[in-house]
Amino acid sequence: MVLIPLVRDYVDRMLHDIPGMKVLVLDPQTVGMVSVVYSQSDLLRKEVFLVETMDNASSSRESMAHLKAVYFLRPSADNVQKLRRHLAMPRFAEYHLFFSNILKIPQIQILADSDEQEVVQQVQEFYADFCAIDPYHFTLNIQNNHMYMLPTVVDPPGMQSFCDRAVDGIASVFLALKRRPVIRYQRTSDVAKRIAQETARLMYEQESGLFDFRRTENSSLLLVIDRRDDPITPLLNQWTYQAMVHELIGIESNKVDLRGFSNVPKDQQEVVLSSVQDDFFRANMFENFGDLGMNIKRMVDDFQHLSKSSLNLQSIGDMAKFVSNYPEYRKTHGNVTKHVALVSEMSRIVEERKLMLVSQTEQELACTSGQAAAFEAVTSLLNNESVSDIDRLRLVMLYALRYEKESPVQLMQLFNKLASCSAKYKSGLVQFLLKQAGVDKRTGDLYGNRDLLNIARNMARGLKGVENVYTQHQPLLFQTMEGIVKGRLRDADYPLVGNHFQQGRPQDVVIFIVGGTTYEEARSVALYNAANPGVRFFLGGSVVLNSKRFLEDLGEAQRISKSSTTI
């Protein structure tokens, strides 16, 4: 099983055994967890006639004794206190309480004491404390994601909250998979080490009975790594469908908000991109922009043919057949409109921001060496008035990460040029990135120039030529996956927690990136799994990044760092 069916099965089990009309009550986090695996029509089929959030349910006094309440909540202290107030003045006939993670004994006692009218029928833990956005990709949607860049002393409660949420989410994934893993972490990251150690403590000490699945412990691995080991991937423009939508428009819990864009039909201003619910998206989510355009044209042609045939109804039988197929016809029409709107909007942005020109230089900075030519190319784009401020900033960051040790004078020239031509540029942001994720801070071989095997691979790629210049970049995560499968992950760089050792190749591997994943990395995981059936990789992180979110987190961490040093 993969992540989406696991979470969907939990929701099925919650709703299936409670007959009659129901209201589903969620908190802001579980709204996202449910919405990515369950559609509105799915809920209606389970007799869920109303969905409320905890806050809306708290403010309403209207009695709904004809409905049974199904609560699905994170077991947070805040939720338990709100639930306590709901039970003190019950609005519904029955209360069925489900929690997305481990409920502490004192919390159970609070709920028992609050149920004076004995309306609670059941309390269960269903381990779905993560957002399963794709079969092998999950996120925790942590709001204060910038915390991972700050030393613990800057905000101890904030860091503790960040780490607690990461540990809860990781534990929930392994409880859903029914595995207890061997745990490793990136040596150079204090926050990765802390999360790995606290996860180990939970799995092997505090809740060891819950994780005792009576099977070989060595069949699974958790590797906790730090986003700062590969700052290149979230800075690059993307040219495959899913990643490109997130980079240029944004995806939140598989939903895309198009309200700010002109020429978008009213019924398409918020659309869902789900590999489970949308056959075209599942087939094309990893396709490059050129192939996607051809596939969209083919889909439009097929739909036009279908539309013409629907107009040529010759008999009662033809009409009856069309009416029976009408829901499928409407669904196809909605899908065609949605994908055409998305691709049209992205094409407009690409042209407006001259992204093909910008992206070619980005890819060369990430994948090929040649400092003099790179400096000339970046300088030329900084002088180009059609290039946006955010694209200029990303180009200088990519140059700085690649050549920070080789050309300090030219790097300073680019800093000055950027400051003079980009009004929104925050002084020192590139330098702050180098401080956070420069070569001295990184563990992995980001540019493939330390390891002989990587050097040979890069040379072969250069000689062969790249099929698509815009998608030649390969995230560092790919090397990490190969290192795990081939047993080449160095203990010195990725130590084990405790005395649990991996024997042979693991079957299930969860790689958790503190600071966030990208859809480019999710694509690498899905393609790697398809090509290597003996091992399953799962990718998770604190958020899903695009360049805008990565830069926002960087800017917020810089702001807090400055203010903490001036106090």
Coordinates of C-alpha atoms in Angstrom, one line a residue:
M1 CA 0.0 0.0 0.0
V2 CA 1.1 3.6 -0.6
L3 CA 0.2 6.7 1.4
I4 CA -3.0 7.9 -0.2
P5 CA -4.8 4.5 0.1
L6 CA -3.6 4.3 3.7
V7 CA -5.2 7.6 4.7
R8 CA -8.3 7.0 2.6
D9 CA -8.8 3.6 4.3
Y10 CA -8.7 5.4 7.7
V11 CA -11.4 7.8 6.6
D12 CA -13.5 5.0 5.1
R13 CA -13.3 3.1 8.4
M14 CA -14.4 6.3 10.4
L15 CA -17.5 6.8 8.3
H16 CA -18.5 3.3 7.2
D17 CA -19.6 1.9 10.6
I18 CA -21.7 4.9 11.6
P19 CA -25.1 4.6 9.9
G20 CA -27.3 7.6 9.1
M21 CA -26.8 11.3 8.5
K22 CA -23.4 12.6 9.7
V23 CA -21.5 15.8 10.3
L24 CA -17.7 15.7 9.9
V25 CA -15.8 18.1 12.2
L26 CA -12.2 18.8 11.4
D27 CA -9.4 21.1 12.6
P28 CA -7.4 23.3 10.2
Q29 CA -4.7 20.6 9.8
T30 CA -7.1 17.6 9.3
V31 CA -9.0 19.6 6.7
G32 CA -6.0 19.3 4.4
M33 CA -5.3 15.7 5.4
V34 CA -8.8 14.6 4.4
S35 CA -9.3 16.9 1.3
V36 CA -6.3 15.4 -0.6
V37 CA -7.7 11.9 -0.4
Y38 CA -11.5 12.4 -0.2
S39 CA -13.7 14.5 -2.5
Q40 CA -17.0 16.1 -1.6
S41 CA -18.9 13.5 -3.6
D42 CA -17.1 10.7 -1.7
L43 CA -18.3 12.3 1.6
L44 CA -21.9 12.5 0.3
R45 CA -21.8 8.8 -0.6
K46 CA -20.9 8.2 3.1
E47 CA -24.0 10.2 4.2
V48 CA -21.8 13.2 5.4
F49 CA -24.2 16.1 4.8
L50 CA -22.2 18.8 6.6
V51 CA -18.5 19.5 7.1
E52 CA -17.5 21.9 9.9
T53 CA -14.3 23.2 11.4
M54 CA -13.7 23.1 15.1
D55 CA -14.0 26.9 15.4
N56 CA -17.3 27.0 13.5
A57 CA -18.7 24.2 15.5
S58 CA -17.6 26.1 18.7
S59 CA -19.4 29.3 17.7
S60 CA -22.6 27.7 16.7
R61 CA -25.4 27.0 19.3
E62 CA -27.8 25.4 16.8
S63 CA -29.0 22.0 17.9
M64 CA -28.6 19.3 15.3
A65 CA -29.9 16.2 17.1
H66 CA -30.7 14.5 13.8
L67 CA -27.0 14.3 12.9
K68 CA -24.2 12.1 14.3
A69 CA -20.9 13.9 14.8
V70 CA -17.7 12.4 13.5
Y71 CA -14.7 14.3 14.8
F72 CA -11.2 13.8 13.2
L73 CA -8.6 15.9 15.0
R74 CA -5.0 16.3 15.8
P75 CA -4.5 15.4 19.5
S76 CA -3.2 18.9 20.4
A77 CA -3.9 20.5 23.8
D78 CA -5.9 23.2 22.0
N79 CA -8.2 20.7 20.3
V80 CA -8.8 18.8 23.5
Q81 CA -9.8 22.0 25.3
K82 CA -12.2 22.9 22.4
L83 CA -13.6 19.4 22.4
R84 CA -14.2 19.6 26.1
R85 CA -16.4 22.6 25.6
H86 CA -18.3 20.9 22.7
L87 CA -19.1 17.9 25.0
A88 CA -20.2 20.1 27.8
M89 CA -23.0 21.5 25.6
P90 CA -23.6 18.8 23.0
R91 CA -25.4 19.8 19.7
F92 CA -25.4 16.4 18.1
A93 CA -27.1 13.0 18.9
E94 CA -23.8 11.1 19.1
Y95 CA -20.1 11.9 19.1
H96 CA -17.5 9.6 17.5
L97 CA -14.0 10.9 18.2
F98 CA -11.0 10.0 16.1
F99 CA -7.5 11.3 16.5
S100 CA -4.8 11.5 13.9
N101 CA -2.0 10.4 16.4
I102 CA -1.3 9.1 19.8
L103 CA -3.6 10.4 22.5
K104 CA -2.0 10.9 25.9
I105 CA -3.7 9.3 29.0
P106 CA -4.3 12.7 30.7
Q107 CA -6.1 13.9 27.5
I108 CA -8.4 10.8 27.6
Q109 CA -9.2 11.5 31.2
I110 CA -10.1 15.1 30.3
L111 CA -12.5 13.9 27.6
A112 CA -14.0 11.3 29.9
D113 CA -14.7 13.8 32.6
S114 CA -16.3 16.2 30.1
D115 CA -18.8 13.7 28.7
E116 CA -21.3 14.2 31.5
Q117 CA -24.3 13.5 29.1
E118 CA -22.6 10.3 27.8
V119 CA -22.9 11.3 24.1
V120 CA -19.4 9.9 23.2
Q121 CA -19.8 6.5 21.5
Q122 CA -16.1 5.8 20.8
V123 CA -12.6 7.3 20.9
Q124 CA -10.0 5.9 18.5
E125 CA -6.5 6.7 17.2
F126 CA -6.2 6.5 13.4
Y127 CA -2.6 7.3 12.4
A128 CA -3.0 9.8 9.5
D129 CA -1.2 12.8 11.0
F130 CA 0.3 13.9 7.6
C131 CA -1.0 15.2 4.3
A132 CA -0.6 12.5 1.6
I133 CA -0.4 14.7 -1.5
D134 CA 0.9 11.9 -3.8
P135 CA 1.3 8.1 -3.4
Y136 CA 5.0 8.5 -2.2
H137 CA 5.0 12.1 -1.0
F138 CA 3.7 13.7 2.2
T139 CA 4.0 17.0 3.9
L140 CA 3.2 18.3 7.4
N141 CA 2.4 21.9 6.4
I142 CA 4.3 23.4 9.3
Q143 CA 3.6 27.1 9.4
N144 CA 6.8 28.3 11.1
N145 CA 9.0 26.5 8.6
H146 CA 11.8 29.1 8.9
M147 CA 12.6 27.7 12.4
Y148 CA 14.9 25.1 11.0
M149 CA 17.5 27.7 10.0
L150 CA 17.7 29.3 13.4
P151 CA 19.8 28.2 16.4
T152 CA 17.8 26.7 19.2
V153 CA 18.7 29.6 21.6
V154 CA 16.9 32.1 19.4
D155 CA 13.5 30.7 20.1
P156 CA 13.5 27.5 22.3
P157 CA 9.7 27.1 22.5
G158 CA 9.4 27.7 18.7
M159 CA 12.1 25.1 17.9
Q160 CA 10.5 22.6 20.3
S161 CA 7.1 23.1 18.7
F162 CA 8.7 22.6 15.2
C163 CA 10.5 19.4 16.2
D164 CA 7.5 18.0 18.1
R165 CA 5.3 18.4 15.0
A166 CA 8.0 16.7 12.8
V167 CA 8.3 13.8 15.2
D168 CA 4.5 13.4 15.4
G169 CA 4.2 13.3 11.6
I170 CA 7.1 10.9 11.1
A171 CA 5.8 8.6 13.8
S172 CA 2.3 8.6 12.3
V173 CA 3.7 7.6 8.8
F174 CA 5.5 4.6 10.3
L175 CA 2.4 3.6 12.4
A176 CA 0.3 3.7 9.2
L177 CA 3.0 1.6 7.3
K178 CA 3.2 -0.7 10.4
R179 CA 7.0 -0.4 10.5
R180 CA 9.6 0.5 13.1
P181 CA 12.7 1.8 11.3
V182 CA 16.4 2.0 11.8
I183 CA 17.1 5.8 12.1
R184 CA 19.9 7.9 10.5
Y185 CA 20.4 11.6 10.2
Q186 CA 22.6 14.2 8.5
R187 CA 25.6 14.8 10.8
T188 CA 26.0 18.5 9.9
S189 CA 22.4 19.4 10.9
D190 CA 21.6 20.0 14.6
V191 CA 17.9 20.1 13.9
A192 CA 17.9 16.8 11.8
K193 CA 19.9 15.2 14.7
R194 CA 17.4 16.4 17.3
I195 CA 14.3 15.2 15.3
A196 CA 16.0 11.8 14.6
Q197 CA 16.9 11.3 18.3
E198 CA 13.4 12.4 19.6
T199 CA 11.8 10.0 17.0
A200 CA 14.0 7.1 18.2
R201 CA 13.1 7.9 21.8
L202 CA 9.4 7.8 21.0
M203 CA 9.6 4.6 18.9
Y204 CA 12.0 2.5 21.0
E205 CA 11.3 3.8 24.6
Q206 CA 8.1 5.9 25.2
E207 CA 5.8 4.0 22.9
S208 CA 7.8 0.9 22.1
G209 CA 4.7 -1.4 22.4
L210 CA 2.9 0.5 19.8
F211 CA 5.7 0.1 17.3
D212 CA 6.3 -3.6 18.0
F213 CA 5.0 -5.1 14.7
R214 CA 6.8 -8.4 15.2
R215 CA 8.7 -8.4 12.0
T216 CA 12.3 -7.8 11.0
E217 CA 13.2 -4.3 12.2
N218 CA 15.8 -4.0 9.5
S219 CA 13.3 -3.9 6.6
S220 CA 12.8 -0.1 7.0
L221 CA 14.9 3.0 7.3
L222 CA 14.2 6.6 8.3
L223 CA 16.7 9.2 7.1
V224 CA 16.4 12.7 8.4
I225 CA 18.2 15.3 6.3
D226 CA 18.3 19.1 6.1
R227 CA 17.0 21.3 3.2
R228 CA 20.2 23.4 3.4
D229 CA 22.2 20.5 2.1
D230 CA 20.6 21.1 -1.3
P231 CA 19.5 24.8 -1.6
I232 CA 19.8 24.5 -5.5
T233 CA 16.6 22.5 -6.1
P234 CA 14.1 24.9 -4.5
L235 CA 15.7 27.9 -6.3
L236 CA 15.3 26.5 -9.9
N237 CA 12.5 27.2 -12.3
Q238 CA 10.6 24.0 -13.1
W239 CA 9.6 22.6 -16.4
T240 CA 7.5 19.5 -15.6
Y241 CA 3.8 19.8 -15.1
Q242 CA 3.2 19.4 -11.3
A243 CA 6.4 21.2 -10.3
M244 CA 5.8 24.0 -12.8
V245 CA 2.3 24.7 -11.5
H246 CA 3.6 25.0 -8.0
E247 CA 6.5 27.2 -9.0
L248 CA 4.5 29.6 -11.2
I249 CA 1.1 29.6 -9.5
G250 CA 1.2 27.6 -6.3
I251 CA -0.4 24.3 -5.0
E252 CA -1.9 24.1 -1.5
S253 CA -3.2 20.6 -0.4
N254 CA -3.6 19.7 -4.1
K255 CA -5.7 22.8 -4.8
V256 CA -4.7 25.6 -7.2
D257 CA -6.1 29.1 -6.7
L258 CA -6.6 30.9 -10.1
R259 CA -8.7 33.8 -8.8
G260 CA -6.0 36.4 -9.3
F261 CA -5.6 35.6 -13.0
S262 CA -7.6 37.1 -15.9
N263 CA -9.3 35.0 -18.6
V264 CA -10.0 32.1 -16.2
P265 CA -13.7 30.8 -16.3
K266 CA -15.6 31.4 -13.0
D267 CA -16.1 27.7 -12.4
Q268 CA -12.3 27.1 -12.7
Q269 CA -11.0 29.7 -10.2
E270 CA -10.1 27.0 -7.8
V271 CA -9.1 23.6 -9.3
V272 CA -7.9 20.3 -7.9
L273 CA -4.8 18.6 -9.2
S274 CA -4.9 15.1 -7.9
S275 CA -3.2 12.0 -9.3
V276 CA -6.0 9.9 -7.8
Q277 CA -9.0 11.8 -9.1
D278 CA -7.6 13.1 -12.5
D279 CA -6.4 10.5 -15.1
F280 CA -4.9 13.2 -17.4
F281 CA -2.9 14.7 -14.5
R282 CA -1.7 11.3 -13.3
A283 CA -0.4 10.5 -16.8
N284 CA 1.2 13.9 -17.3
M285 CA 2.3 15.2 -13.9
F286 CA 6.0 14.4 -14.6
E287 CA 6.0 15.4 -18.3
N288 CA 8.0 18.3 -19.5
F289 CA 6.3 21.4 -20.8
G290 CA 6.8 20.7 -24.5
D291 CA 5.3 17.2 -24.3
L292 CA 2.5 18.4 -22.1
G293 CA 1.4 21.0 -24.7
M294 CA 1.1 18.2 -27.3
N295 CA -0.8 16.0 -24.9
I296 CA -3.2 18.9 -24.0
K297 CA -3.8 19.4 -27.8
R298 CA -4.6 15.7 -28.2
M299 CA -7.0 15.8 -25.2
V300 CA -8.8 18.9 -26.7
D301 CA -9.1 17.2 -30.1
D302 CA -10.6 14.1 -28.5
F303 CA -13.1 16.2 -26.6
Q304 CA -14.1 18.1 -29.7
H305 CA -14.7 14.8 -31.4
L306 CA -16.8 13.7 -28.4
S307 CA -18.8 17.0 -28.5
K308 CA -19.6 16.6 -32.2
S309 CA -20.8 13.1 -31.7
S310 CA -23.1 14.3 -28.9
L311 CA -24.8 16.7 -31.3
N312 CA -25.6 14.0 -33.8
L313 CA -28.2 12.2 -31.8
Q314 CA -30.3 10.2 -34.4
S315 CA -32.6 8.1 -32.2
I316 CA -34.1 7.7 -28.7
G317 CA -31.4 5.0 -28.1
D318 CA -28.6 7.6 -29.0
M319 CA -30.2 10.1 -26.5
A320 CA -30.5 7.5 -23.8
K321 CA -26.9 6.5 -24.3
F322 CA -25.7 10.2 -24.2
V323 CA -27.7 10.9 -21.0
S324 CA -26.2 7.8 -19.2
N325 CA -22.7 9.0 -20.2
Y326 CA -23.5 12.7 -19.4
P327 CA -21.7 12.7 -16.0
E328 CA -18.6 11.4 -17.6
Y329 CA -19.0 14.0 -20.4
R330 CA -19.3 16.8 -17.9
K331 CA -16.2 15.5 -16.0
T332 CA -14.2 15.4 -19.2
H333 CA -15.4 18.9 -20.1
G334 CA -14.3 20.2 -16.7
N335 CA -10.9 18.4 -17.0
V336 CA -10.2 19.9 -20.5
T337 CA -11.2 23.4 -19.3
K338 CA -9.0 23.1 -16.2
H339 CA -5.8 21.9 -17.9
V340 CA -6.1 24.3 -20.8
A341 CA -6.6 27.2 -18.3
L342 CA -3.5 26.1 -16.3
V343 CA -1.2 25.6 -19.3
S344 CA -2.4 28.9 -20.9
E345 CA -1.7 30.8 -17.7
M346 CA 1.7 29.2 -17.3
S347 CA 2.6 30.0 -20.9
R348 CA 1.7 33.7 -20.3
I349 CA 3.9 33.8 -17.2
V350 CA 6.8 32.1 -19.0
E351 CA 6.6 34.7 -21.8
E352 CA 6.1 37.7 -19.5
R353 CA 9.1 36.8 -17.3
K354 CA 11.3 35.5 -20.2
L355 CA 11.7 32.3 -18.2
M356 CA 13.1 30.2 -21.0
L357 CA 16.1 32.6 -21.2
V358 CA 16.5 32.8 -17.4
S359 CA 16.1 29.0 -16.9
Q360 CA 18.8 28.1 -19.4
T361 CA 21.3 30.0 -17.4
E362 CA 19.9 28.6 -14.1
Q363 CA 20.4 25.0 -15.4
E364 CA 23.9 25.8 -16.6
L365 CA 24.8 27.2 -13.1
A366 CA 23.4 24.1 -11.5
C367 CA 24.8 21.5 -13.9
T368 CA 27.9 22.7 -15.7
S369 CA 31.1 24.5 -14.6
G370 CA 32.6 27.5 -16.3
Q371 CA 32.8 30.5 -14.0
A372 CA 33.7 33.2 -16.6
A373 CA 30.8 32.3 -19.0
A374 CA 28.5 32.1 -16.0
F375 CA 29.4 35.5 -14.7
E376 CA 28.8 37.0 -18.2
A377 CA 25.4 35.3 -18.5
V378 CA 24.2 36.4 -15.1
T379 CA 25.4 40.0 -15.6
S380 CA 23.6 40.1 -18.9
L381 CA 20.3 38.9 -17.4
L382 CA 20.6 41.4 -14.5
N383 CA 20.8 44.2 -17.1
N384 CA 17.7 42.8 -18.9
E385 CA 14.7 44.9 -17.9
S386 CA 12.3 42.1 -18.8
V387 CA 13.8 39.9 -16.0
S388 CA 11.9 40.1 -12.7
D389 CA 13.4 40.9 -9.4
I390 CA 12.8 37.4 -8.0
D391 CA 14.5 35.9 -11.0
R392 CA 17.5 38.2 -10.7
L393 CA 17.8 37.3 -7.0
R394 CA 17.7 33.5 -7.8
L395 CA 20.3 33.8 -10.5
V396 CA 22.8 35.6 -8.2
M397 CA 22.1 33.0 -5.4
L398 CA 22.7 30.1 -7.8
Y399 CA 26.0 31.8 -9.0
A400 CA 27.0 32.5 -5.4
L401 CA 26.4 28.9 -4.3
R402 CA 28.4 27.5 -7.2
Y403 CA 31.4 29.9 -7.2
E404 CA 31.5 31.3 -3.6
K405 CA 35.2 30.2 -3.2
E406 CA 36.4 31.0 -6.7
S407 CA 35.4 34.6 -7.5
P408 CA 34.8 36.8 -4.5
V409 CA 35.5 40.0 -6.4
Q410 CA 33.0 39.1 -9.2
L411 CA 30.6 37.9 -6.6
M412 CA 30.7 41.3 -4.9
Q413 CA 30.1 43.0 -8.3
L414 CA 26.9 40.9 -8.7
F415 CA 25.8 41.8 -5.2
N416 CA 26.1 45.5 -6.0
K417 CA 24.5 45.1 -9.4
L418 CA 21.5 43.2 -7.8
A419 CA 21.1 45.9 -5.1
S420 CA 21.1 48.7 -7.7
C421 CA 18.5 47.1 -10.1
S422 CA 16.2 45.2 -7.8
A423 CA 14.2 47.4 -5.5
K424 CA 12.8 44.5 -3.4
Y425 CA 16.2 42.9 -2.8
K426 CA 16.9 42.6 0.9
S427 CA 20.5 43.6 1.7
G428 CA 22.6 40.6 2.7
L429 CA 20.1 37.9 1.8
V430 CA 22.6 36.1 -0.6
Q431 CA 25.3 36.3 2.0
F432 CA 22.8 34.9 4.6
L433 CA 22.1 32.0 2.2
L434 CA 25.8 31.2 2.0
K435 CA 26.1 31.3 5.8
Q436 CA 23.2 28.9 6.0
A437 CA 23.9 26.6 3.1
G438 CA 27.4 27.4 1.7
V439 CA 29.9 24.7 0.8
D440 CA 31.3 24.6 4.4
K441 CA 27.9 23.7 5.8
R442 CA 26.9 21.0 3.3
T443 CA 27.4 17.2 3.6
G444 CA 26.3 15.9 0.2
D445 CA 28.2 16.2 -3.1
L446 CA 25.9 18.9 -4.5
Y447 CA 27.7 19.6 -7.8
G448 CA 29.1 16.0 -8.3
N449 CA 32.7 17.2 -8.1
R450 CA 34.1 15.4 -5.0
D451 CA 33.3 11.8 -5.8
L452 CA 35.0 10.1 -8.8
L453 CA 31.8 8.3 -9.7
N454 CA 29.9 11.5 -9.9
I455 CA 32.6 13.3 -11.9
A456 CA 32.5 10.4 -14.5
R457 CA 28.7 10.6 -14.6
N458 CA 28.7 14.3 -15.2
M459 CA 31.3 13.9 -17.9
A460 CA 29.2 11.2 -19.6
R461 CA 26.1 13.5 -19.4
G462 CA 28.1 16.4 -20.9
L463 CA 29.4 14.2 -23.8
K464 CA 26.0 12.7 -24.5
G465 CA 24.2 16.0 -24.5
V466 CA 21.0 16.5 -22.5
E467 CA 17.6 15.7 -24.1
N468 CA 16.1 18.8 -22.6
V469 CA 18.3 21.7 -21.5
Y470 CA 15.6 22.9 -19.1
T471 CA 15.3 19.6 -17.2
Q472 CA 18.9 18.5 -17.0
H473 CA 19.2 19.2 -13.2
Q474 CA 19.0 16.2 -10.9
P475 CA 18.4 16.8 -7.2
L476 CA 20.9 15.7 -4.7
L477 CA 18.2 13.4 -3.3
F478 CA 18.8 11.1 -6.3
Q479 CA 22.4 10.5 -5.2
T480 CA 21.1 9.9 -1.7
M481 CA 18.7 7.2 -2.8
E482 CA 21.4 5.5 -4.9
G483 CA 23.7 5.6 -1.9
I484 CA 21.1 3.9 0.3
V485 CA 20.3 1.2 -2.2
K486 CA 24.0 0.4 -2.9
G487 CA 25.1 0.7 0.7
R488 CA 27.3 3.7 0.0
L489 CA 25.8 6.1 2.6
R490 CA 28.8 6.9 4.8
D491 CA 28.2 6.4 8.6
A492 CA 30.5 9.4 9.3
D493 CA 28.1 11.6 7.3
Y494 CA 24.8 9.9 8.2
P495 CA 25.2 8.4 11.7
L496 CA 22.8 5.9 13.2
V497 CA 20.7 6.6 16.3
G498 CA 21.2 4.1 19.1
N499 CA 22.5 0.6 18.6
H500 CA 20.1 -0.4 15.8
F501 CA 21.9 -1.4 12.6
Q502 CA 20.8 -2.0 9.0
Q503 CA 21.4 -5.5 7.7
G504 CA 21.2 -5.6 4.0
R505 CA 19.2 -3.3 1.8
P506 CA 16.1 -1.8 3.4
Q507 CA 12.7 -2.4 1.8
D508 CA 10.9 0.8 2.9
V509 CA 12.8 4.1 3.2
V510 CA 11.3 7.3 4.5
I511 CA 13.5 10.4 3.7
F512 CA 12.3 13.3 5.7
I513 CA 13.7 16.8 4.6
V514 CA 13.7 19.3 7.5
G515 CA 12.8 22.6 5.8
G516 CA 10.7 21.1 3.0
T517 CA 10.5 19.0 -0.1
T518 CA 10.0 20.0 -3.7
Y519 CA 7.9 18.5 -6.5
E520 CA 11.1 17.9 -8.5
E521 CA 12.3 15.6 -5.7
A522 CA 8.9 13.9 -5.5
R523 CA 9.2 13.2 -9.2
S524 CA 12.7 11.7 -8.7
V525 CA 11.3 9.4 -5.9
A526 CA 8.3 8.2 -8.1
L527 CA 10.5 7.5 -11.1
Y528 CA 13.1 5.8 -8.9
N529 CA 10.5 3.5 -7.3
A530 CA 9.1 2.6 -10.8
A531 CA 12.6 1.6 -12.0
N532 CA 13.6 -0.2 -8.8
P533 CA 10.8 -2.5 -7.6
G534 CA 12.8 -4.0 -4.7
V535 CA 12.7 -0.9 -2.6
R536 CA 10.1 1.8 -1.8
F537 CA 11.1 5.3 -1.1
F538 CA 8.7 7.8 0.6
L539 CA 9.5 11.5 0.7
G540 CA 8.3 13.8 3.4
G541 CA 9.0 17.2 4.7
S542 CA 7.9 20.1 6.9
V543 CA 6.3 21.9 3.8
V544 CA 6.3 21.7 0.0
L545 CA 8.6 24.4 -1.3
N546 CA 8.7 26.6 -4.4
S547 CA 11.3 29.3 -4.9
K548 CA 8.9 31.9 -3.4
R549 CA 8.4 30.0 -0.2
F550 CA 12.1 29.1 0.1
L551 CA 13.0 32.8 -0.2
E552 CA 10.3 33.9 2.3
D553 CA 11.6 31.4 4.9
L554 CA 15.2 32.6 4.2
G555 CA 14.1 36.2 4.6
E556 CA 12.2 35.6 7.8
A557 CA 15.2 33.6 9.3
Q558 CA 17.5 36.5 8.3
R559 CA 15.1 39.1 10.0
I560 CA 15.0 37.1 13.2
S561 CA 18.7 36.5 13.2
K562 CA 19.4 40.3 12.8
S563 CA 16.9 41.2 15.6
S564 CA 18.3 38.6 18.0
T565 CA 21.9 39.8 17.6
T566 CA 20.9 43.5 18.2
I567 CA 19.1 42.9 21.5

